[in-house]
C-alpha positions as YAML, in Angstrom:
chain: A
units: angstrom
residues:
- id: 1
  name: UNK
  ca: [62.92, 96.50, 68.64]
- id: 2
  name: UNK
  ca: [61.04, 98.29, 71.58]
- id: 3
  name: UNK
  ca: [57.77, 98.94, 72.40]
- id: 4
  name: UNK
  ca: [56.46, 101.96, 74.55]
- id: 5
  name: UNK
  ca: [54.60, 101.43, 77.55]
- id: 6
  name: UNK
  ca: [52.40, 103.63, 79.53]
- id: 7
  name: UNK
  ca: [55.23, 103.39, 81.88]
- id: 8
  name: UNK
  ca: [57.86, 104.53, 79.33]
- id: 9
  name: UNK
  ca: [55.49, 107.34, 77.97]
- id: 10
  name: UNK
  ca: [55.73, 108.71, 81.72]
- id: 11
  name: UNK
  ca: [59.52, 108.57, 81.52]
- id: 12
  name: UNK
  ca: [60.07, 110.13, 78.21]
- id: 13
  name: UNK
  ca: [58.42, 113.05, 80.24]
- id: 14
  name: UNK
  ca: [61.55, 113.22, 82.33]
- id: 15
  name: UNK
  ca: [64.85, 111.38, 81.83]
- id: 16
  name: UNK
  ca: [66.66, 113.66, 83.80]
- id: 17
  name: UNK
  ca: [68.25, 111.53, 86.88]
- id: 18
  name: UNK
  ca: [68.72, 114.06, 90.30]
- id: 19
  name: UNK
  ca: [68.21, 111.68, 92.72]
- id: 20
  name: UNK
  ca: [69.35, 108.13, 93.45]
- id: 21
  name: UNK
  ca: [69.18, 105.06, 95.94]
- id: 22
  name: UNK
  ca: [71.72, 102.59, 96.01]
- id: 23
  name: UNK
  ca: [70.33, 99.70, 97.67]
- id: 24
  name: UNK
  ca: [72.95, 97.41, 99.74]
- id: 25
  name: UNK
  ca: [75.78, 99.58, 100.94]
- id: 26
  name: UNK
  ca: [78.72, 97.13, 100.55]
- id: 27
  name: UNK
  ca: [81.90, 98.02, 98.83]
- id: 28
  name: UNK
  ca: [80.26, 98.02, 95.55]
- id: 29
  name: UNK
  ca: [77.39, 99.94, 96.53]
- id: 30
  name: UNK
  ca: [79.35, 102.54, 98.43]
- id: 31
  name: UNK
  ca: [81.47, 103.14, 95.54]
- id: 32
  name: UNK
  ca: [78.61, 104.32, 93.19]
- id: 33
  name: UNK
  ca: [76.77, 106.03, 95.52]
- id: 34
  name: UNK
  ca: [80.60, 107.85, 96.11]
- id: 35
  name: UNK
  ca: [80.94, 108.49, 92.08]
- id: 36
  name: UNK
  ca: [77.24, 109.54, 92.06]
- id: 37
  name: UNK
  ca: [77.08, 112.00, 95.19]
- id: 38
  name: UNK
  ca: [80.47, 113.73, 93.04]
- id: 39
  name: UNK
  ca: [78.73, 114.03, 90.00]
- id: 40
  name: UNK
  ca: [76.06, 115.93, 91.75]
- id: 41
  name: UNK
  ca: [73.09, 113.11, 92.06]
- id: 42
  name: UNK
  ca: [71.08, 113.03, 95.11]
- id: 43
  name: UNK
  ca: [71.98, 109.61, 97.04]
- id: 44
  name: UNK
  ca: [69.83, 107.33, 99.55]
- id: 45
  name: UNK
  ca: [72.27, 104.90, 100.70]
- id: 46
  name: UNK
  ca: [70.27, 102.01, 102.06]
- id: 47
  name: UNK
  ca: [71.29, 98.60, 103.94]
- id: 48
  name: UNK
  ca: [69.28, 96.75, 106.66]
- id: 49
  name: UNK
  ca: [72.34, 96.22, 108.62]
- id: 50
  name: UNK
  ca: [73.68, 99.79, 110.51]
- id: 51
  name: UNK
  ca: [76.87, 98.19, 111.04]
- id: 52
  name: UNK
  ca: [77.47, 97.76, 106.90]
- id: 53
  name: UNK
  ca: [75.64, 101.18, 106.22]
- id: 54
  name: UNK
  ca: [78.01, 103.32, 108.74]
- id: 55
  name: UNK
  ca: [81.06, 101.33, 106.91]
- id: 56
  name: UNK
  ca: [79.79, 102.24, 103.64]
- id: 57
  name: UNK
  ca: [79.63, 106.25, 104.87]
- id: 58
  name: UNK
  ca: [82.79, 104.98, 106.18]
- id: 59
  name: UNK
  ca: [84.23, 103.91, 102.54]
- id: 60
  name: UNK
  ca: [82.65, 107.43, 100.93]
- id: 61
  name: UNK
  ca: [84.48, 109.46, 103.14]
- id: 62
  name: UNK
  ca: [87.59, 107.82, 102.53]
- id: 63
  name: UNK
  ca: [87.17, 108.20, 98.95]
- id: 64
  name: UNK
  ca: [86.14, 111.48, 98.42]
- id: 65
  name: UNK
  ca: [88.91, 112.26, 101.32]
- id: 66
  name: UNK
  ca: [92.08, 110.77, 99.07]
- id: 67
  name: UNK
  ca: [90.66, 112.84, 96.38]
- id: 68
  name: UNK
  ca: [91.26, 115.82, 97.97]
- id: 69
  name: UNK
  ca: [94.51, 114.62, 99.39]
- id: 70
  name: UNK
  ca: [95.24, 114.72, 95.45]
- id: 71
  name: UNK
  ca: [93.91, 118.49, 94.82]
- id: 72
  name: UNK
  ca: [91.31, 116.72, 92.82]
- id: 73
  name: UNK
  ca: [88.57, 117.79, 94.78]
- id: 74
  name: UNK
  ca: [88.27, 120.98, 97.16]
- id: 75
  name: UNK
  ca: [87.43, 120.53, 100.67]
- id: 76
  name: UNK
  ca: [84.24, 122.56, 99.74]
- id: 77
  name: UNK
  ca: [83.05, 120.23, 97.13]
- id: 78
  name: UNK
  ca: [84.01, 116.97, 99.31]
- id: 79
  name: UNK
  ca: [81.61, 118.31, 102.30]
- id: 80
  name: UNK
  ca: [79.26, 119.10, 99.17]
- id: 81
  name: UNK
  ca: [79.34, 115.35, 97.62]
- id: 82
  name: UNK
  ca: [79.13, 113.90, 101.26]
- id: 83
  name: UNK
  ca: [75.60, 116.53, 101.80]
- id: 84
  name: UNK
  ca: [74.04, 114.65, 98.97]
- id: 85
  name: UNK
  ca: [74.36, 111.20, 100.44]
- id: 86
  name: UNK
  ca: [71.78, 109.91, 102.67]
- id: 87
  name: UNK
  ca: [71.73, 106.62, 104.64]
- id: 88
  name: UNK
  ca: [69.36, 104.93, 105.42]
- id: 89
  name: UNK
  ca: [67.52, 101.93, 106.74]
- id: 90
  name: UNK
  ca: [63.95, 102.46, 105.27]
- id: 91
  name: UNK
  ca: [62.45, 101.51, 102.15]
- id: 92
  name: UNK
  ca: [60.17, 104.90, 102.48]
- id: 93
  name: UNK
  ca: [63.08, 106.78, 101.65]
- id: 94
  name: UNK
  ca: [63.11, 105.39, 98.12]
- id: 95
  name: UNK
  ca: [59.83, 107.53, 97.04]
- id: 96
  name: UNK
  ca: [61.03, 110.09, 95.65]
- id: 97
  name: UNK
  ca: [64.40, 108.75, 93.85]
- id: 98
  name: UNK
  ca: [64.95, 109.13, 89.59]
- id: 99
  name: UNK
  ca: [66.59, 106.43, 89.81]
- id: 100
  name: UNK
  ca: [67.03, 102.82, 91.54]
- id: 101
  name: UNK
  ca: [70.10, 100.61, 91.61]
- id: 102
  name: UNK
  ca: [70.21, 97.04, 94.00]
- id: 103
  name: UNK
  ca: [73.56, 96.03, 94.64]
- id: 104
  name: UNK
  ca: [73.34, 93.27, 96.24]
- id: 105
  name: UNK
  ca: [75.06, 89.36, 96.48]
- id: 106
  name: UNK
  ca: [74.79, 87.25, 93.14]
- id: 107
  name: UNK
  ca: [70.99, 85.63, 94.34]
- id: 108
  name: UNK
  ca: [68.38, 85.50, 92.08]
- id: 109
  name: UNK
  ca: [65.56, 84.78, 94.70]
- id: 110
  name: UNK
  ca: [67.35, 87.59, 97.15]
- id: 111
  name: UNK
  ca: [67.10, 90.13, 94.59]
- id: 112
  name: UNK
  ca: [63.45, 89.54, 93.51]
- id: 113
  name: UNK
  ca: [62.34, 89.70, 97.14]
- id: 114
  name: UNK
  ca: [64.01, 93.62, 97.06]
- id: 115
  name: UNK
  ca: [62.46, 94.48, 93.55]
- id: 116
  name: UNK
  ca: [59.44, 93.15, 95.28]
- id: 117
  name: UNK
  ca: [59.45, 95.79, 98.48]
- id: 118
  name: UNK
  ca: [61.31, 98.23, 95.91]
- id: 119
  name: UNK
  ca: [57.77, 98.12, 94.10]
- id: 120
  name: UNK
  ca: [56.07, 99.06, 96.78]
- id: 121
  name: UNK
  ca: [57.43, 102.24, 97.10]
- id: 122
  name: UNK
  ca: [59.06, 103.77, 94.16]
- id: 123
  name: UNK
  ca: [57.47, 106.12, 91.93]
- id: 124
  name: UNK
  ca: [55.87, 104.83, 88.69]
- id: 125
  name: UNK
  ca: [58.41, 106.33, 86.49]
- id: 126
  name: UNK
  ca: [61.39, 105.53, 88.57]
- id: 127
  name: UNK
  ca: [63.95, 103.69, 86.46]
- id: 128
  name: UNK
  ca: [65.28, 100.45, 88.36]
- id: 129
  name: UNK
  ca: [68.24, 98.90, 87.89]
- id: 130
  name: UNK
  ca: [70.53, 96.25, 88.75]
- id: 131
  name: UNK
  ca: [74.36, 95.53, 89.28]
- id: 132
  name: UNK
  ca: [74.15, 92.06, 88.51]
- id: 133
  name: UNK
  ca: [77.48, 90.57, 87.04]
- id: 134
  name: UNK
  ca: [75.50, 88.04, 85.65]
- id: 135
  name: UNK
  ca: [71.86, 87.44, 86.34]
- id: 136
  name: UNK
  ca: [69.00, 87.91, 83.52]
- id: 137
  name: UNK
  ca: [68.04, 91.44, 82.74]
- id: 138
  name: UNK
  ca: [64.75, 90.08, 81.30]
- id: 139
  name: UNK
  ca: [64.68, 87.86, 84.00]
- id: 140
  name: UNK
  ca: [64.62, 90.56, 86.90]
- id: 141
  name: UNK
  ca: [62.90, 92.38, 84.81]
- id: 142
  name: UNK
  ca: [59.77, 90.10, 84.63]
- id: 143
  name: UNK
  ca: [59.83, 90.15, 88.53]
- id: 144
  name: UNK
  ca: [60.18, 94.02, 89.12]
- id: 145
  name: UNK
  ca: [56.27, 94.55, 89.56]
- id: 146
  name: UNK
  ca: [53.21, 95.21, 87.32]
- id: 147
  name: UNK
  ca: [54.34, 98.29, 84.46]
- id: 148
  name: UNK
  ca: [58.06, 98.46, 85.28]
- id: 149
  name: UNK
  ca: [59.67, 96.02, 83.02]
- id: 150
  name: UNK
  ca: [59.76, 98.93, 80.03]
- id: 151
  name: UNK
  ca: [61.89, 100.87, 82.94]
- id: 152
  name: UNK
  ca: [64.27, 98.03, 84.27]
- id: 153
  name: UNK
  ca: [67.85, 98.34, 82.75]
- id: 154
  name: UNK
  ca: [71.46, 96.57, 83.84]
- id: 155
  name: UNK
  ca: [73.72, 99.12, 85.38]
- id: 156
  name: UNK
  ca: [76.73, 97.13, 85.62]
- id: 157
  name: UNK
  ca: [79.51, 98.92, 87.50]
- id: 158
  name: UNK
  ca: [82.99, 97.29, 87.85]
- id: 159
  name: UNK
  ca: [85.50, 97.30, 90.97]
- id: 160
  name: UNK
  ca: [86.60, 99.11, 92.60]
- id: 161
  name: UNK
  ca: [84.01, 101.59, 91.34]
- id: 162
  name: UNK
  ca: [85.50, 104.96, 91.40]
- id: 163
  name: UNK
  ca: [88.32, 103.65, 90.15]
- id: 164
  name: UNK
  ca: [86.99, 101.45, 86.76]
- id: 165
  name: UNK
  ca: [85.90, 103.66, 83.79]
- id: 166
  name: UNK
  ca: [83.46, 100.93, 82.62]
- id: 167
  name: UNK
  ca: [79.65, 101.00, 83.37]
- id: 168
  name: UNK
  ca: [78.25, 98.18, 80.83]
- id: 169
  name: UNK
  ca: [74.22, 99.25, 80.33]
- id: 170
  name: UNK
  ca: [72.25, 96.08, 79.29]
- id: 171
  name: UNK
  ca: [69.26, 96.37, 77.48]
- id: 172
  name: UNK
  ca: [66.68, 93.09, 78.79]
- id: 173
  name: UNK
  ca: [63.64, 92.09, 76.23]
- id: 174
  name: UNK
  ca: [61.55, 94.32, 77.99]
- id: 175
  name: UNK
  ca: [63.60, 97.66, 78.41]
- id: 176
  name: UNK
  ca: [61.99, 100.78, 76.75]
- id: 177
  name: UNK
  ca: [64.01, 103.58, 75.03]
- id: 178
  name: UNK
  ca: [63.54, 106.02, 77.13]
- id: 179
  name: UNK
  ca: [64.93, 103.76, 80.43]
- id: 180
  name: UNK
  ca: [68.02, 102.72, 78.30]
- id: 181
  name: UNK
  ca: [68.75, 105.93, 76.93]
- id: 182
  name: UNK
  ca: [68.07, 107.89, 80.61]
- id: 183
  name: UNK
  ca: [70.71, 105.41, 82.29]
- id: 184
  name: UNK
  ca: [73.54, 106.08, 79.49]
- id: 185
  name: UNK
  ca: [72.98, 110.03, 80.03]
- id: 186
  name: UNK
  ca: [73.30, 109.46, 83.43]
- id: 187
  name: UNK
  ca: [77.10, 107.26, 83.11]
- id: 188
  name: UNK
  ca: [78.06, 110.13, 81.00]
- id: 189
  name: UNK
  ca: [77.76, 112.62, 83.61]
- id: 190
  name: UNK
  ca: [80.00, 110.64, 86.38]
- id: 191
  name: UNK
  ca: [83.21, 111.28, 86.20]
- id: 192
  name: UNK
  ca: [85.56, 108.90, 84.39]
- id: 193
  name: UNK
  ca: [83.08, 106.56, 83.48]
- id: 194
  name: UNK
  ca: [81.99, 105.16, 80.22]
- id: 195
  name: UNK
  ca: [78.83, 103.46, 79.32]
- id: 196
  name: UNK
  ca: [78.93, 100.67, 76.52]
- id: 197
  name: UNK
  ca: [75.60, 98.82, 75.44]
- id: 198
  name: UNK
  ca: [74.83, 95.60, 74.94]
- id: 199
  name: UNK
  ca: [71.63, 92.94, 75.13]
- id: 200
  name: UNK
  ca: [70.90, 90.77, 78.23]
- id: 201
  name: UNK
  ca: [73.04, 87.86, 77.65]
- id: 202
  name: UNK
  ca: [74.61, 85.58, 80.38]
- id: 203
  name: UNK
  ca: [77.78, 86.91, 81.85]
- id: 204
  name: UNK
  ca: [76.83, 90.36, 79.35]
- id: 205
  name: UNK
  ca: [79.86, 91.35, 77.29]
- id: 206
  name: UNK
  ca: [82.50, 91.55, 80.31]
- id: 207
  name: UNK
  ca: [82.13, 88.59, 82.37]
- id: 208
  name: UNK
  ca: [81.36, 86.30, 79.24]
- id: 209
  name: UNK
  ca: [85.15, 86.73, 78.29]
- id: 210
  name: UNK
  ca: [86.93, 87.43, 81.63]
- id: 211
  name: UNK
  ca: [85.55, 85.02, 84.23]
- id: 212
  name: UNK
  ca: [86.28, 82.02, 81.79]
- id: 213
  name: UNK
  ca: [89.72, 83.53, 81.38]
- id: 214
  name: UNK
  ca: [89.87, 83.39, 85.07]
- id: 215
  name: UNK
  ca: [88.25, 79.73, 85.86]
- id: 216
  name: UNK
  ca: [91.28, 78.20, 82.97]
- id: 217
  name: UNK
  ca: [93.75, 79.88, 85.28]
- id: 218
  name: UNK
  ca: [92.69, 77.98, 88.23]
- id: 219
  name: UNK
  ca: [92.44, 75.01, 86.42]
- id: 220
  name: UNK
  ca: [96.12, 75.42, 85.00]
- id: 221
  name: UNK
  ca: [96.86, 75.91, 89.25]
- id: 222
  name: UNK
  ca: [94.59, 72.76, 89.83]
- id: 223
  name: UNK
  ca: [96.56, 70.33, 87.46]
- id: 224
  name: UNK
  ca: [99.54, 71.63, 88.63]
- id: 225
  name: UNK
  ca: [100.90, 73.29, 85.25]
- id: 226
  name: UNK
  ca: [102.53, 76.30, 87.19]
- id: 227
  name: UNK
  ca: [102.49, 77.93, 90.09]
- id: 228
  name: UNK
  ca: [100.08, 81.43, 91.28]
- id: 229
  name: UNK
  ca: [102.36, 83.69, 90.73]
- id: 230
  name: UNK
  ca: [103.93, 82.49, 87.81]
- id: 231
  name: UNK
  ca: [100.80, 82.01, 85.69]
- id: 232
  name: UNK
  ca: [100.46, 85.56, 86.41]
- id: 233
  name: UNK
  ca: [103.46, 86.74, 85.41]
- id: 234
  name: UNK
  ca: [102.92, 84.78, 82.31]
- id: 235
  name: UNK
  ca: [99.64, 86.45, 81.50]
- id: 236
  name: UNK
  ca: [101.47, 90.30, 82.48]
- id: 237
  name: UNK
  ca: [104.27, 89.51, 80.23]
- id: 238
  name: UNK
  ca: [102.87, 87.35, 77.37]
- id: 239
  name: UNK
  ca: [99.50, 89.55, 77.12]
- id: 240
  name: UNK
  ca: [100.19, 92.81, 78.29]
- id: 241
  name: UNK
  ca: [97.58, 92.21, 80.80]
- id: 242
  name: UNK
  ca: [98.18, 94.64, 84.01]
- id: 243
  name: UNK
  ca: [97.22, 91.89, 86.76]
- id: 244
  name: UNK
  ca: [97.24, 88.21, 86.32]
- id: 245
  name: UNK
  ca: [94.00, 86.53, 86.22]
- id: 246
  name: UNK
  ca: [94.24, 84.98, 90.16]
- id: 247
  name: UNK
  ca: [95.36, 88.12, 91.63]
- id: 248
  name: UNK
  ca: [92.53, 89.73, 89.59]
- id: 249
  name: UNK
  ca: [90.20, 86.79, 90.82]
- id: 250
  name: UNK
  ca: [91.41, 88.05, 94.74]
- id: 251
  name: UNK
  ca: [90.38, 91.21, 93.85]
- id: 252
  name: UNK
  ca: [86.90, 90.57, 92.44]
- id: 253
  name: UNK
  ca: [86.05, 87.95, 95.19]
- id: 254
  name: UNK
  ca: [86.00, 83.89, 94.41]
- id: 255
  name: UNK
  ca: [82.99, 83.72, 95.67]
- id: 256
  name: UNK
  ca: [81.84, 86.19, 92.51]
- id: 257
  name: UNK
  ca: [84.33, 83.94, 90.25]
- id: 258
  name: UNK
  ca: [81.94, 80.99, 91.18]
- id: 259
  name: UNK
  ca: [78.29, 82.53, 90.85]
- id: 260
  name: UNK
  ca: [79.04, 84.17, 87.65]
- id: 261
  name: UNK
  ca: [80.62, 80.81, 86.34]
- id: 262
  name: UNK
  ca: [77.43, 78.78, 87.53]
- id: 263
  name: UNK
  ca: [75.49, 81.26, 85.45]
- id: 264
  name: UNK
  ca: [77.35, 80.87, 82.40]
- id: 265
  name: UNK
  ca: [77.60, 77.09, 83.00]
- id: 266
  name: UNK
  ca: [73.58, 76.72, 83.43]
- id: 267
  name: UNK
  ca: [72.46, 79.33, 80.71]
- id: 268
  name: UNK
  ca: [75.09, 78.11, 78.35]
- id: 269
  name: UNK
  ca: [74.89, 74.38, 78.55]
- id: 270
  name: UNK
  ca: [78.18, 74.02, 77.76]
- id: 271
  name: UNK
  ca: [80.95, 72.24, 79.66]
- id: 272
  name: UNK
  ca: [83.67, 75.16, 78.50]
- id: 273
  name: UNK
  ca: [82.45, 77.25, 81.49]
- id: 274
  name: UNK
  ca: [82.16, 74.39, 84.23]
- id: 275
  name: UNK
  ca: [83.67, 76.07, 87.77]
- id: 276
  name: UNK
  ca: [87.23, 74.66, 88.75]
- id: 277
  name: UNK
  ca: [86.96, 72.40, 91.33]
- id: 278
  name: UNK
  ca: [89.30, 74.21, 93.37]
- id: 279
  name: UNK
  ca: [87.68, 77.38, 93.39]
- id: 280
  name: UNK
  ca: [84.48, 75.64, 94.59]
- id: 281
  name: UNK
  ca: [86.55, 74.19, 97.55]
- id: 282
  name: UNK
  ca: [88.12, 77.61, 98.22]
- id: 283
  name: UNK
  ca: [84.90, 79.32, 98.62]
- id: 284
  name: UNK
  ca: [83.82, 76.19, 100.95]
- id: 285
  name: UNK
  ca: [86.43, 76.97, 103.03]
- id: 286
  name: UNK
  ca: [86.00, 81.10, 102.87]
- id: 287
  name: UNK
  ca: [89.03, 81.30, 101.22]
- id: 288
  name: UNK
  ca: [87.24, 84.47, 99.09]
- id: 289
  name: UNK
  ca: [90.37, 86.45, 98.29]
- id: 290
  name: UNK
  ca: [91.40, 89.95, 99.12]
- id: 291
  name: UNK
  ca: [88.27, 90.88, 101.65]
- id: 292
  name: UNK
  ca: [89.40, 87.55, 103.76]
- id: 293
  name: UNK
  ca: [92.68, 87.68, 103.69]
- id: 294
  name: UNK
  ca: [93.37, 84.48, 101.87]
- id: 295
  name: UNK
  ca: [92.30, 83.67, 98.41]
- id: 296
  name: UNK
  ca: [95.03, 82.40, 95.95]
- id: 297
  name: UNK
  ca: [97.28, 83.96, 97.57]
- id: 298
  name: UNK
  ca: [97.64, 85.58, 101.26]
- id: 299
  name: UNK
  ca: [97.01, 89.16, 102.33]
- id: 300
  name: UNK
  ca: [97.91, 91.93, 104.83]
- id: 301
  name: UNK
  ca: [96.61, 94.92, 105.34]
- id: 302
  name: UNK
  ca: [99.47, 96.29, 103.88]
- id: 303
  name: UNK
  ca: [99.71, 93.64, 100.72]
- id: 304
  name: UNK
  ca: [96.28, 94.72, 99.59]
- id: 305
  name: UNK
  ca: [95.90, 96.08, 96.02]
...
């Protein structure tokens, strides 16, 4: 059950989404604003560190380039997608954007100070949205200023994002039709993705059922039932799964493993999702996975998924 604000009155108006701002350019952030800028979307690509924005340009180029390395995009279309991305390190450059996604770390308080300047600037019927893995939709919601709550969705991309068809679009207590419905249209025009509701609940539909999966693997490491690679290879062969659950862990970042478990662990109440001791000494130690070298297991440059 919904109700319509003045705020989602303004929106039904216009759910078209043409233009876009990613806010925090990491890898996650670079990706969508990569899969949006293909799909035709208008793109402000916004960090308040040059250094991380011109490596997320960086990361864009790169992927649009290996698509056209596989005749999957002409060289036409790639200088095309790359026109429609904009960096930036301004907040006054979000005016104008459909649409508003923060991808930024797993930090409740960090995120409600962007909503906060995010506010400040966006248009009234701007939809915002965040990438959280894990946080409250009603929560950031509640925190997104005065009249946007009806217009503040989950947009919850997977990595590495050009890569991952899913886009899970959560639904907080306050999200209006028109928001939830504008957000799905818009997954359904990027290419090879595929939106799948569901309500604001910790960890969402995803994370509630993989992360867990994850945190009993490194407890099966911890007590010393088997090895790293061979509770993988137990998990690829007995479950069909195409990674094991630590080199999957790598890839998401142990460091993600951990928030998202803390989340589950405080919302829940329940002692089934308490973090593995060693994955809270491995983040201690920076030991984050594939994007430091070193996670569960050890990486080169050339040993990278």
């Amino acid at each position: 059950v919904s109700t319509q604000s003045t705020g989602e009155s303004r929106l039904a108006m216009s759910t078209t989404i043409n233009s876009a701002a990613i806010i925090g350019a990491g890898i996650m952030g670079a990706g969508i604003a990569q899969v949006m800028a293909h799909a035709g979307i208008k793109v402000v690509l916004l960090d308040v560190d040059q250094a991380v924005l011109d490596k997320g340009i960086k990361v864009i180029e790169s992927g649009l380039g290996r698509l056209v390395k596989k005749n999957k995009l002409t060289k036409d279309e790639f200088a095309a997608a790359m026109g429609r991305v904009q960096p930036s390190l301004s907040y006054e450059d979000l005016r104008s954007s459909d649409l508003i996604v923060e991808v930024v770390s797993e930090n409740f308080e960090l995120k409600k100070k962007i909503l906060a300047m995010v506010d400040k600037v966006a248009k009234p019927s701007a939809i915002v949205c965040s990438n959280t893995s894990s946080i409250s939709i009603t929560k950031l919601a509640a925190v997104a200023g005065k009249g946007r709550d009806s217009n503040f969705v989950g947009m919850h991309f997977f990595n590495p994002v050009p890569v991952m068809k899913l886009v899970e679009v959560i639904r907080g207590l306050q999200t209006g039709d028109a928001a939830f419905d504008a957000v799905q249209a818009c997954v359904a025009r990027l290419q090879g993705k595929e939106a799948v509701p569901c309500t604001d609940s910790p960890g969402f539909v995803c994370n509630r059922i993989l992360v867990p999966m994850v945190n009993e693997a490194a407890f099966a490491l911890f007590e010393g039932v088997a090895t790293p690679a061979d509770i993988d290879r137990v998990m690829k062969l007995g479950a069909n799964h195409p990674m094991g659950p630590l080199r999957l862990a790598d890839m998401i970042g142990l460091d993600t493993i951990l928030s998202v478990t803390e989340v589950l662990h405080s919302e829940f109440g329940d002692d089934k999702y308490r973090p593995c001791p060693l994955i809270r000494k491995m983040v201690a130690a920076g030991h984050l996975g594939q994007k430091t070298g070193r996670g569960f297991y050890e990486y080169t440059n050339k040993s990278k998924l």
